[in-house]
Structure formats: C-alpha cells, structure tokens
PDB file of C-alpha atoms and ligand atoms in Angstrom:
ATOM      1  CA  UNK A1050       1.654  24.915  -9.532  1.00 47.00           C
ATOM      2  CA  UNK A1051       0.758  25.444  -5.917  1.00 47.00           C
ATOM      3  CA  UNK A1052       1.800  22.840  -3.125  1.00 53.00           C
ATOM      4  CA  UNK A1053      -1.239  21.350  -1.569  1.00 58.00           C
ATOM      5  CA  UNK A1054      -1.827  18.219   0.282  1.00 62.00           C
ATOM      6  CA  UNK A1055      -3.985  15.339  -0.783  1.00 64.00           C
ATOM      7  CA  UNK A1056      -7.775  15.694   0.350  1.00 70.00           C
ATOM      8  CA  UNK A1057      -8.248  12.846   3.414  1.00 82.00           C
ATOM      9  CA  UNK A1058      -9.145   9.388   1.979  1.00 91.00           C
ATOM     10  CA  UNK A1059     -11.813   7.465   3.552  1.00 93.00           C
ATOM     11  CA  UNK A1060     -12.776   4.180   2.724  1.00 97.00           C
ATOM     12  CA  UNK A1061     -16.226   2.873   2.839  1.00 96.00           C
ATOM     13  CA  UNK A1062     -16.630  -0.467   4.385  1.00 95.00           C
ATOM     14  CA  UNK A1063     -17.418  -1.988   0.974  1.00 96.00           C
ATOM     15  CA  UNK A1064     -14.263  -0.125  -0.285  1.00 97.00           C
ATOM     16  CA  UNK A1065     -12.218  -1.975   2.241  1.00 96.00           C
ATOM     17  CA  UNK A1066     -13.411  -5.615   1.875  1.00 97.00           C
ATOM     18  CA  UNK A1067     -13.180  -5.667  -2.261  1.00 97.00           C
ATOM     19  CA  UNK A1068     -17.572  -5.023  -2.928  1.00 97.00           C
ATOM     20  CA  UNK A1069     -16.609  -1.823  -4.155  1.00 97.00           C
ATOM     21  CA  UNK A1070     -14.962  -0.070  -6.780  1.00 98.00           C
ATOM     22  CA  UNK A1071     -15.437   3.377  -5.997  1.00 97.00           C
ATOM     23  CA  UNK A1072     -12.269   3.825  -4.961  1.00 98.00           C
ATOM     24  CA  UNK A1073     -10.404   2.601  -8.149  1.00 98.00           C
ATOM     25  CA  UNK A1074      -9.399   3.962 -11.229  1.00 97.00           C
ATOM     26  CA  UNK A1075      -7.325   3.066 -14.715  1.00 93.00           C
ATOM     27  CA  UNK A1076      -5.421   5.531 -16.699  1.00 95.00           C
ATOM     28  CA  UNK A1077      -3.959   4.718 -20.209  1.00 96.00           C
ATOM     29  CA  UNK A1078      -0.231   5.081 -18.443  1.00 94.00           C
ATOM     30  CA  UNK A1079      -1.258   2.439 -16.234  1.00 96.00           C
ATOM     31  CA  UNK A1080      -3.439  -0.028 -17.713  1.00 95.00           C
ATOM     32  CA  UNK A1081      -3.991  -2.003 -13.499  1.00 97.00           C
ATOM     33  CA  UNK A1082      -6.412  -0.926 -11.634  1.00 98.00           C
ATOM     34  CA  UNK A1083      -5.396   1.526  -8.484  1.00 98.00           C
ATOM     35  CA  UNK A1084      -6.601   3.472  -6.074  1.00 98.00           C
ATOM     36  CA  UNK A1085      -6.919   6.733  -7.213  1.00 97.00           C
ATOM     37  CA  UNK A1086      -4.849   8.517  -4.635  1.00 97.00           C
ATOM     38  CA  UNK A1087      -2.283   5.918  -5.536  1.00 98.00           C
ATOM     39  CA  UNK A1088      -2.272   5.869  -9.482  1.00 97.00           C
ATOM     40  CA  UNK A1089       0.454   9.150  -9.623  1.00 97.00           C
ATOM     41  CA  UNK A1090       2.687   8.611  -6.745  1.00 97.00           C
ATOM     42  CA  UNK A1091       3.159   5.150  -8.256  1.00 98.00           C
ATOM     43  CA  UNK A1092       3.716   6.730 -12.216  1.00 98.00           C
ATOM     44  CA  UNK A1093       6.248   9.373 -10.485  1.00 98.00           C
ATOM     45  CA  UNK A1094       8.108   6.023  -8.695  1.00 98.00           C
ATOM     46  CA  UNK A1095       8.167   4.220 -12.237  1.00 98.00           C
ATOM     47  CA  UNK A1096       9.646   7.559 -14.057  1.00 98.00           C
ATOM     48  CA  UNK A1097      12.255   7.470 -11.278  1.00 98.00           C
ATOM     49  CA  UNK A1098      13.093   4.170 -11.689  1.00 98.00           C
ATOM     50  CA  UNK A1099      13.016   4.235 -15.749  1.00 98.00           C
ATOM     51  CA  UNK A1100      15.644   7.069 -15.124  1.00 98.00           C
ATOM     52  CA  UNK A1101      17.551   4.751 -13.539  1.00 98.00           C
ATOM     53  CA  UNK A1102      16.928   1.870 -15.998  1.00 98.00           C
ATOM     54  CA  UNK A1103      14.144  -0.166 -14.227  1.00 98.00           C
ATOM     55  CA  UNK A1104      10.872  -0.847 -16.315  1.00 98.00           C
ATOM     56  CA  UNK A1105       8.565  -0.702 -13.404  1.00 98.00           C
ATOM     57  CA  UNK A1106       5.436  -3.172 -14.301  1.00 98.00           C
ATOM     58  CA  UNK A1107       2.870  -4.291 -12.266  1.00 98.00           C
ATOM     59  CA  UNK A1108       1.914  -7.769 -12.478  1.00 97.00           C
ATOM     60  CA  UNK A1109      -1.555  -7.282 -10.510  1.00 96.00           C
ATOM     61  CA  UNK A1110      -3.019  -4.151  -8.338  1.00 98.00           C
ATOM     62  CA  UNK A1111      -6.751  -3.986  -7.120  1.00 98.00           C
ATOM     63  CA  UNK A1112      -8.516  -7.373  -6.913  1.00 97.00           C
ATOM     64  CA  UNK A1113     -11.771  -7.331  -5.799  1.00 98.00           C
ATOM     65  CA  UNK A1114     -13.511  -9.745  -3.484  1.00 98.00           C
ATOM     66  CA  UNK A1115     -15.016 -12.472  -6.207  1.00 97.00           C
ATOM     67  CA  UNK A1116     -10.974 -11.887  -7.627  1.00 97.00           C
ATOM     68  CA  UNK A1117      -9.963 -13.232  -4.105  1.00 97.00           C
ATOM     69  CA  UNK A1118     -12.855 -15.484  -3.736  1.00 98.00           C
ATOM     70  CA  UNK A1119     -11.356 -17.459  -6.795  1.00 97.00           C
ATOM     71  CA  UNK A1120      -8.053 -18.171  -5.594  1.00 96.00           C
ATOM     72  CA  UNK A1121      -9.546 -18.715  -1.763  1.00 97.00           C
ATOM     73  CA  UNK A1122     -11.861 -21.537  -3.648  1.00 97.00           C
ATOM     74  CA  UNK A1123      -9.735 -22.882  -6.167  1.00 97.00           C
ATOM     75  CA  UNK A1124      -6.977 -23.728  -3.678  1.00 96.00           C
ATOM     76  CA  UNK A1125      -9.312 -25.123  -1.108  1.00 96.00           C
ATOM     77  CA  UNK A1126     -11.435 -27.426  -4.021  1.00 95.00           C
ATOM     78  CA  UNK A1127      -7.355 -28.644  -5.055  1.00 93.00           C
ATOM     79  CA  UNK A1128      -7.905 -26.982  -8.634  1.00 96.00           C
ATOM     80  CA  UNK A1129      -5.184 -24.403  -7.752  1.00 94.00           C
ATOM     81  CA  UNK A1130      -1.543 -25.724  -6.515  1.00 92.00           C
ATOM     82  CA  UNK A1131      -1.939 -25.373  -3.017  1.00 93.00           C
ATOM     83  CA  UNK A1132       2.048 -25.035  -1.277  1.00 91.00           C
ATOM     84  CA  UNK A1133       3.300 -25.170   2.142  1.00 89.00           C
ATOM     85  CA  UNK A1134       5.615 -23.032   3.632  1.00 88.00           C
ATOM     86  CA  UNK A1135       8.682 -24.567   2.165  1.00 88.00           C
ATOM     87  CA  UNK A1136       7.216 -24.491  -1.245  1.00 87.00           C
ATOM     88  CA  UNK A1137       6.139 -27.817  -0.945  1.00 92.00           C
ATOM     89  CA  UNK A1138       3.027 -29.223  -2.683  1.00 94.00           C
ATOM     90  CA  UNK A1139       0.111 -30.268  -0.221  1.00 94.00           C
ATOM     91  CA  UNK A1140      -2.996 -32.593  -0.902  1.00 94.00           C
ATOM     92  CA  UNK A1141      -5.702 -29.618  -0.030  1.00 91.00           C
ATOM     93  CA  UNK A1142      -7.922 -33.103   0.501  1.00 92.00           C
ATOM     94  CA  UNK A1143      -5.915 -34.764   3.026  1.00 95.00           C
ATOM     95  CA  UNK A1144      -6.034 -31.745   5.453  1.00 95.00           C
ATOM     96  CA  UNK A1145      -8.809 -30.815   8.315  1.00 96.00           C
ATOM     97  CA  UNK A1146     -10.580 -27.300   7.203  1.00 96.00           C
ATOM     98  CA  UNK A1147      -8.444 -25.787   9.614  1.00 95.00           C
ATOM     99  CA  UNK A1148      -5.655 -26.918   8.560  1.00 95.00           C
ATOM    100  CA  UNK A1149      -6.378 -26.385   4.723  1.00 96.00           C
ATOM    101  CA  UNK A1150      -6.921 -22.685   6.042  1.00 96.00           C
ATOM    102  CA  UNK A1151      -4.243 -22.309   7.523  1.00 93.00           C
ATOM    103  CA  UNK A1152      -1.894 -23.497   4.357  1.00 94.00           C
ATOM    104  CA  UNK A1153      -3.578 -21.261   1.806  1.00 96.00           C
ATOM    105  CA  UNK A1154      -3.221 -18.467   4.149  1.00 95.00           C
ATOM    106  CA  UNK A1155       0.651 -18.436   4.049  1.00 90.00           C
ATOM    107  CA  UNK A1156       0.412 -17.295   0.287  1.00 90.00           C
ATOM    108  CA  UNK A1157      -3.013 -16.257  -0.137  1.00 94.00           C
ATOM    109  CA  UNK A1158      -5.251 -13.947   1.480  1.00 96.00           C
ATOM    110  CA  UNK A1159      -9.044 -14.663   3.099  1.00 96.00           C
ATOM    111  CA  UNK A1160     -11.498 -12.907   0.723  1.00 97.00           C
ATOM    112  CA  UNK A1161     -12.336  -9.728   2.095  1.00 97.00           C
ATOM    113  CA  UNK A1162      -9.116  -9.451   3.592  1.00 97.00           C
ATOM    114  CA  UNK A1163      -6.720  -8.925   0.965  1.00 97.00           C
ATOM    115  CA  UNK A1164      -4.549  -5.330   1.379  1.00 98.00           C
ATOM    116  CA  UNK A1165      -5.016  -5.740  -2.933  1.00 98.00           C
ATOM    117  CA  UNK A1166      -8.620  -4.625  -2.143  1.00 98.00           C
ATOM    118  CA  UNK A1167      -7.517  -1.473  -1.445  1.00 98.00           C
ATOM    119  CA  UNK A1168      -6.095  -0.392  -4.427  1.00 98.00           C
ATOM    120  CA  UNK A1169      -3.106   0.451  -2.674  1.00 98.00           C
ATOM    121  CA  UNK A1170      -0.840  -2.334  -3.223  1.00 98.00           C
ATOM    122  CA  UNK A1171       0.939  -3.343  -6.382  1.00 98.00           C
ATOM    123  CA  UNK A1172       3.063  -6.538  -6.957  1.00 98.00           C
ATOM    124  CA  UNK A1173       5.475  -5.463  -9.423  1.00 98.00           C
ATOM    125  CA  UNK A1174       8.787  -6.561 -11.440  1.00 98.00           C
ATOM    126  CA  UNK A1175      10.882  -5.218 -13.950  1.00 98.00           C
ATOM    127  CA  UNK A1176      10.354  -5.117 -17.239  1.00 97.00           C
ATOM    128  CA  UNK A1177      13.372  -4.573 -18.741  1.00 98.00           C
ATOM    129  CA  UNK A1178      15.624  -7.659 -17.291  1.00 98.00           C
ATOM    130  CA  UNK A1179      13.390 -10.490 -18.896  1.00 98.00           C
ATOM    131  CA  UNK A1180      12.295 -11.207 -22.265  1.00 97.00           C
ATOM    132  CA  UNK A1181       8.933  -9.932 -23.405  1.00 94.00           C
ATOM    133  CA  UNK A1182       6.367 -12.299 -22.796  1.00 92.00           C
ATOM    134  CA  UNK A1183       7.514 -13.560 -19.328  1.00 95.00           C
ATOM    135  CA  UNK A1184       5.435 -14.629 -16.735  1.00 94.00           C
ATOM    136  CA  UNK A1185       6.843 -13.244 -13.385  1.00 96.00           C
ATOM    137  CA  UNK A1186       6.633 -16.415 -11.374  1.00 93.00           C
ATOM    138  CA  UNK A1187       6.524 -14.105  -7.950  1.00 93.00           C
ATOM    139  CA  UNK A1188       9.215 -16.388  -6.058  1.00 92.00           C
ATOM    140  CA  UNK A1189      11.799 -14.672  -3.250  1.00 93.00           C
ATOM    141  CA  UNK A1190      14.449 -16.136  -6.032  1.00 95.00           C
ATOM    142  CA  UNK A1191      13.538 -13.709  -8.566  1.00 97.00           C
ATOM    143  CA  UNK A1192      14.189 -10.945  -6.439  1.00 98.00           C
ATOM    144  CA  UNK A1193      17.037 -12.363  -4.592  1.00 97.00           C
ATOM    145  CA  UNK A1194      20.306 -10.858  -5.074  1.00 97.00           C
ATOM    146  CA  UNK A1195      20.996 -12.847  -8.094  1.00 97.00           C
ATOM    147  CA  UNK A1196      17.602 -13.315  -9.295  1.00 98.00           C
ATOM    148  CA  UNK A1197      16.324 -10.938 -12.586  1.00 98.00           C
ATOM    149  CA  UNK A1198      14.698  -8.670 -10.527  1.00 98.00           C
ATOM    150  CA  UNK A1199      17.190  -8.305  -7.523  1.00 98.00           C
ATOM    151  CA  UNK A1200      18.808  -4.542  -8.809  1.00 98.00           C
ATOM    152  CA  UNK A1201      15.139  -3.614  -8.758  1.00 98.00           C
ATOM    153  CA  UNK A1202      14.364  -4.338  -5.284  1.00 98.00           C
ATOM    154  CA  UNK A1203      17.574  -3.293  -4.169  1.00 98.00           C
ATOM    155  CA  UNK A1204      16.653  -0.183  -6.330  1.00 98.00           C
ATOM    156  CA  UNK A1205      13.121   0.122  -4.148  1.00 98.00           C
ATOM    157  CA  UNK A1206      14.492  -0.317  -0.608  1.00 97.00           C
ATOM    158  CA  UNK A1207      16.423   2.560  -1.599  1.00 97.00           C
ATOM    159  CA  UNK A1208      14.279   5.191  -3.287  1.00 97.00           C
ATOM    160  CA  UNK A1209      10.560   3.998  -3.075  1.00 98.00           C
ATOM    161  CA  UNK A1210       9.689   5.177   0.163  1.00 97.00           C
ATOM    162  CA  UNK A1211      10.224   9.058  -0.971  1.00 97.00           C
ATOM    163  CA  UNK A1212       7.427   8.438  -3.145  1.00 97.00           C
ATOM    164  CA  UNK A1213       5.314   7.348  -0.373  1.00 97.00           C
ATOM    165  CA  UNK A1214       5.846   3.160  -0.871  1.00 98.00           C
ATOM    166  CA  UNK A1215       6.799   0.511   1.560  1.00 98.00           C
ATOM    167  CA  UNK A1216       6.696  -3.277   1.658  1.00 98.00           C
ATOM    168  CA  UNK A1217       4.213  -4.480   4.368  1.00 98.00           C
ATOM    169  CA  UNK A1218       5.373  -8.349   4.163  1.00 96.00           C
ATOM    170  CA  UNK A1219       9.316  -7.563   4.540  1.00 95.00           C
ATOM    171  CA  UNK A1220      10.019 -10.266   6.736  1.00 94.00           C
ATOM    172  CA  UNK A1221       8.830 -13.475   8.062  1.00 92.00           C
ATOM    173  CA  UNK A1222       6.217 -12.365  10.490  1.00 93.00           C
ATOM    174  CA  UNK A1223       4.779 -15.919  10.897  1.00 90.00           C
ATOM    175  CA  UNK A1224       1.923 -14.929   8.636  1.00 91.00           C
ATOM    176  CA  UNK A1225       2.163 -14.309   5.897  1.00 91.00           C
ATOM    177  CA  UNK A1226       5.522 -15.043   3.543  1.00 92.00           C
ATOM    178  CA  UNK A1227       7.730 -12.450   2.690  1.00 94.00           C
ATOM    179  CA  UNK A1228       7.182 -10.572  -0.393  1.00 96.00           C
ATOM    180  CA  UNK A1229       9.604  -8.622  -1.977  1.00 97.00           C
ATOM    181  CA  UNK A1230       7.424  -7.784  -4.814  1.00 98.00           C
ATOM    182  CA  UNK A1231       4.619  -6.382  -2.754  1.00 98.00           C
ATOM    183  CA  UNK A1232       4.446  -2.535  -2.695  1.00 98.00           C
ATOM    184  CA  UNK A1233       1.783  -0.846  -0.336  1.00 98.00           C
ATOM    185  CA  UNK A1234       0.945   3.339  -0.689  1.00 98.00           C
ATOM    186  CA  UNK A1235       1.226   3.636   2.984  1.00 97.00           C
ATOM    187  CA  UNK A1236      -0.237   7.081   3.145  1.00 96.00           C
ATOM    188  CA  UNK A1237      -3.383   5.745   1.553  1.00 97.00           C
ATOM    189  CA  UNK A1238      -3.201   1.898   3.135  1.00 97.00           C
ATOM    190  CA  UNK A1239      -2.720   3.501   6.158  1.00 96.00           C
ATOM    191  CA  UNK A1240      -6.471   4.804   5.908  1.00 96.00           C
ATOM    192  CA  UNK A1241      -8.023   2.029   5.191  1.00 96.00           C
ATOM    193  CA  UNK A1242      -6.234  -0.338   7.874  1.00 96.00           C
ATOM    194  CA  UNK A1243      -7.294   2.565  10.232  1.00 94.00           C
ATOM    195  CA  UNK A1244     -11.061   1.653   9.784  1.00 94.00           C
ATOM    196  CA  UNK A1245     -10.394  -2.514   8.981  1.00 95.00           C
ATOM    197  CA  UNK A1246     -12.334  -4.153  12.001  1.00 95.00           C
ATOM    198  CA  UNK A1247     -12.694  -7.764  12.660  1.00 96.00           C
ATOM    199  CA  UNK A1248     -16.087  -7.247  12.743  1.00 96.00           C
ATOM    200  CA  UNK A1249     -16.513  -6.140   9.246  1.00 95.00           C
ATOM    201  CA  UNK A1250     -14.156  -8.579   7.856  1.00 96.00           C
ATOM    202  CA  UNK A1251     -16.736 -11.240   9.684  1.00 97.00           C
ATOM    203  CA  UNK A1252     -19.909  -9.653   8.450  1.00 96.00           C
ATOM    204  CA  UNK A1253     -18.400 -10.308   4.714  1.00 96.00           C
ATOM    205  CA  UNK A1254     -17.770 -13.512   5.274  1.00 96.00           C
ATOM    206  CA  UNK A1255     -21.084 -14.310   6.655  1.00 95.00           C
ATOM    207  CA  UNK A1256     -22.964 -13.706   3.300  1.00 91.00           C
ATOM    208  CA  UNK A1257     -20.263 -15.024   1.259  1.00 95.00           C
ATOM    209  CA  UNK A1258     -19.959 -18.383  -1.161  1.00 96.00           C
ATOM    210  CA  UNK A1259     -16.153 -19.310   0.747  1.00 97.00           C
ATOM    211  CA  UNK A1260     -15.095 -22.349   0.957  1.00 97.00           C
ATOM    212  CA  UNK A1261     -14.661 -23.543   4.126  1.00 96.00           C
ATOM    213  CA  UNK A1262     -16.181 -20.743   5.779  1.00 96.00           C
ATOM    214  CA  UNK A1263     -17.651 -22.320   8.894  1.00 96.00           C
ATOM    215  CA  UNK A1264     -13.544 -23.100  10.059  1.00 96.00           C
ATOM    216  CA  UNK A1265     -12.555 -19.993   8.331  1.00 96.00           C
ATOM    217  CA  UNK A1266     -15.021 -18.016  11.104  1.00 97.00           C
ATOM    218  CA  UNK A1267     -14.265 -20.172  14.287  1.00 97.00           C
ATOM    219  CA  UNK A1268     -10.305 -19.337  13.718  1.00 96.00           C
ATOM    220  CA  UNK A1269     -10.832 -15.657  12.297  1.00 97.00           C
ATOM    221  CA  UNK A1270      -9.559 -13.538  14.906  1.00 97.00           C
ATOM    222  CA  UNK A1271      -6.295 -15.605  15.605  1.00 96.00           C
ATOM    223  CA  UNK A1272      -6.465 -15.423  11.319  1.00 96.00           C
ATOM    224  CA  UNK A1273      -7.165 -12.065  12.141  1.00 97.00           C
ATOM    225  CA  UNK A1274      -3.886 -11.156  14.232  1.00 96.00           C
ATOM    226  CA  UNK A1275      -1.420 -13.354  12.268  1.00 96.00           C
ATOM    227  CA  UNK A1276      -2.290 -12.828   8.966  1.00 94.00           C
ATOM    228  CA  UNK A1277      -4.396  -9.568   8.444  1.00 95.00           C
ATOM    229  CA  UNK A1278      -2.789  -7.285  10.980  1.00 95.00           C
ATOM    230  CA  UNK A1279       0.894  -8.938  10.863  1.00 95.00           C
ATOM    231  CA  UNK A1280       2.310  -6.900   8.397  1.00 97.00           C
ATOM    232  CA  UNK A1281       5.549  -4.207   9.343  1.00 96.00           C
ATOM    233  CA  UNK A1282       4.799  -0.633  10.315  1.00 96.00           C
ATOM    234  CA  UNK A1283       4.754   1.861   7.586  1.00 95.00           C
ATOM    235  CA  UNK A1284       7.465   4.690   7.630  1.00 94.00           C
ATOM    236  CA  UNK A1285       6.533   7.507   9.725  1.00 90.00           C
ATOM    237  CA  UNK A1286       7.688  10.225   7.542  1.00 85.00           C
ATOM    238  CA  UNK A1287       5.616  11.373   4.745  1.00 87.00           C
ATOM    239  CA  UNK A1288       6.790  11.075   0.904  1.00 90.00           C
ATOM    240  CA  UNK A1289       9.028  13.554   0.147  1.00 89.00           C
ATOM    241  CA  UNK A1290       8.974  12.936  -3.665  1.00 83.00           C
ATOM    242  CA  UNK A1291       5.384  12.583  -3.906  1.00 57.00           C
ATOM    243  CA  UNK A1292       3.746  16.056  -2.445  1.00 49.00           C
ATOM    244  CA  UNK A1293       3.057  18.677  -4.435  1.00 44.00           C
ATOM    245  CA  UNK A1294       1.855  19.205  -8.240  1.00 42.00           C
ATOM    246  CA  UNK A1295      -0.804  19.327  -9.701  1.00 40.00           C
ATOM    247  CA  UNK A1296      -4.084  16.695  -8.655  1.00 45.00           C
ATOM    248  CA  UNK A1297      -5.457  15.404 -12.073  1.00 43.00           C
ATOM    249  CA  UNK A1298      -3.657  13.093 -13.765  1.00 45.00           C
ATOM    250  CA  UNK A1299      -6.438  11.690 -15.898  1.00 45.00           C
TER     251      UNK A1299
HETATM  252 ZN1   ZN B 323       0.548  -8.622  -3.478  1.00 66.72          ZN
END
C-alpha cells in the first residue's frame, strides 16, 4: 500500500446547501449516509473505539435540504416541540416570526444551512451502554460525566481528532447549543465552509417553501454570523490516524 493523500474535495453549491447528493455515499458497514471522503476515516474511528469497548453508532449523518426543511416547518407550524434555551417548552404561536426564528435556531438549523448537509458531520452515541432498541434522546445529560454515553465522549476528546474529527459546537458560542454528540470531518467540512457564502445560503432560501421565510431573510446575516459561522476552529494539524491506505472502501 502506498501513502497518498486524499484528492481535493470541492463542493458544488448544491452540494453545500443539501439539493445535492453527489457528494454522499452508503456502504453496508455503515448503513447513514456520508460524505464519501468521510465514510473510512469515520469506520477506522469506530474500529478504534470498538477496541476500546465503544460501539460507535450514528444516530443521523447527511440530511438533505427537504430533511431540514421538515424540522424548520414542523417547529415553526407547533407540530414539533419547539424548546428554549433552558429546555423549556415555548408556544411557537405566541412568538413574532423573529422571535420564533430565533428559538428554533438554538437547536435546529435554517434549511440550507445545516453542517449535516455536508455529509461531514455525524451525531453519534454508543451502542454498547444502552439496551437495544433505545432512542438516543441527544441531551448534554447523556453525555455528561455520568450520563450513558459520558466514557464515550470522554473517549472522543481524546482520540478522535487523530482520525481527522472534531466537535464544531463544543461550547456555548451564543448560537447554537453545545453538542457533545456532534462530530464534524474537519478536513472535508473545512472545504465546504471554505466556499459557504451568505449569498448562496440566501439564493436557497429565496426559491424555497420555509416557513417564515420573509423574517428568516431580513435577520439572515446576523443568523448568518451567530449561528452558521459560530462554530470552534477545527484543529490545525492533519489526522494522523487517518492518512494513508488504500482509497476504495466500497
Ligand atoms: Zn448534528
């Protein structure tokens, strides 16, 4: 096997808004959909981390926009639970569009403008510390310290980032929550937030069926700033663990 790097990714502009799928692939290890620069350094992380007793699941990967454009909808119509920042339950109804915006933007992102549209992120839990059939609930207590999946992310701050992972929403940024079970490829990410322009992300919208759109466009490029480009900067090293080997892995 000969060391090589990885051929440059470039993202369309359809690629990096969720209209595309070009970008995205499924293998039989990894029934999610992924980016498919992403699918083996994320198989490589999960052997590593079965070694060291972590099932490695995702619960979701690639979403595309009409994914996204259910959530953005269902929260804004009331059919979804739509929370505050404390976890408290909000009347979508009693609030001004901008204000209704602003609330589902704390947990959920504006179609279009989800880092899931990539095909680089992965929200993931372990496996092995819950009973089949559970339904990760995706709460900071789960991966707290105490939680079932707490030796897993104390597992990831440790080891993921050899294998070219980071987690964009560490802290609380004012944006957008933290969330420990939020993995970003940054090697590949980093491509596609390279080309993401405000301008694009508006030109979506534009043609879209989103619900509140008209407040969603006066506020998007303070949305923009706090919620799309707030994340934390990926490591500046590349993956050790991840270079090398052989390309195919389908
Ligand atoms: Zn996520």
């Amino acid at each position: 096997m000969t060391r090589r790097s990885e051929p440059r990714v470039v993202f369309s502009a359809d690629e990096m808004v969720g209209r595309a799928t070009s970008h995205i692939i499924t293998s039989t290890d990894l029934p999610f959909p992924v980016h498919r620069a992403v699918l083996r350094p994320f198989l490589r992380l999960r052997q590593e981390a079965l070694r060291a007793g972590f099932d490695l699941w995702p619960v979701s990967a690639f979403r595309d926009f009409d994914h996204q454009r259910r959530i953005w909808n269902g929260k804004w119509r009331g059919e979804r639970p739509l929370l505050g920042r404390a976890g408290e339950p909000l009347d979508a109804a009693a609030l001004s569009p901008a204000a209704r915006v602003r609330a589902i933007l704390v947990w959920s992102a504006v179609p279009g403008a989800s880092r899931h549209h990539w095909g680089t992120e992965l929200d993931v839990y372990d496996r092995a510390a819950v009973p089949a059939g559970y339904r990760p609930g995706l709460t900071v207590e789960e991966y707290a310290a105490d939680g079932p999946f707490g030796p897993l992310a104390d597992w990831l701050e440790r080891r993921m980032e050899a294998f070219g992972f980071y987690r964009p929403y560490r802290h609380d940024r004012g944006g957008v929550l933290p969330e420990p079970w939020h993995l970003s490829h940054f090697p590949t990410a980093r491509e596609a937030s390279r080309r993401l322009r405000l301008a694009t992300l508006a030109r979506v919208l534009q043609s879209a069926e989103v619900e509140g759109r008209a407040a969603l466009l006066k506020g998007l490029p303070v949305i923009y700033r706090r919620y799309v480009r707030n994340v934390e900067s990926p490591p500046r090293q590349r993956p050790t663990a991840a270079a090398g080997g052989a390309r195919r892995t389908d």
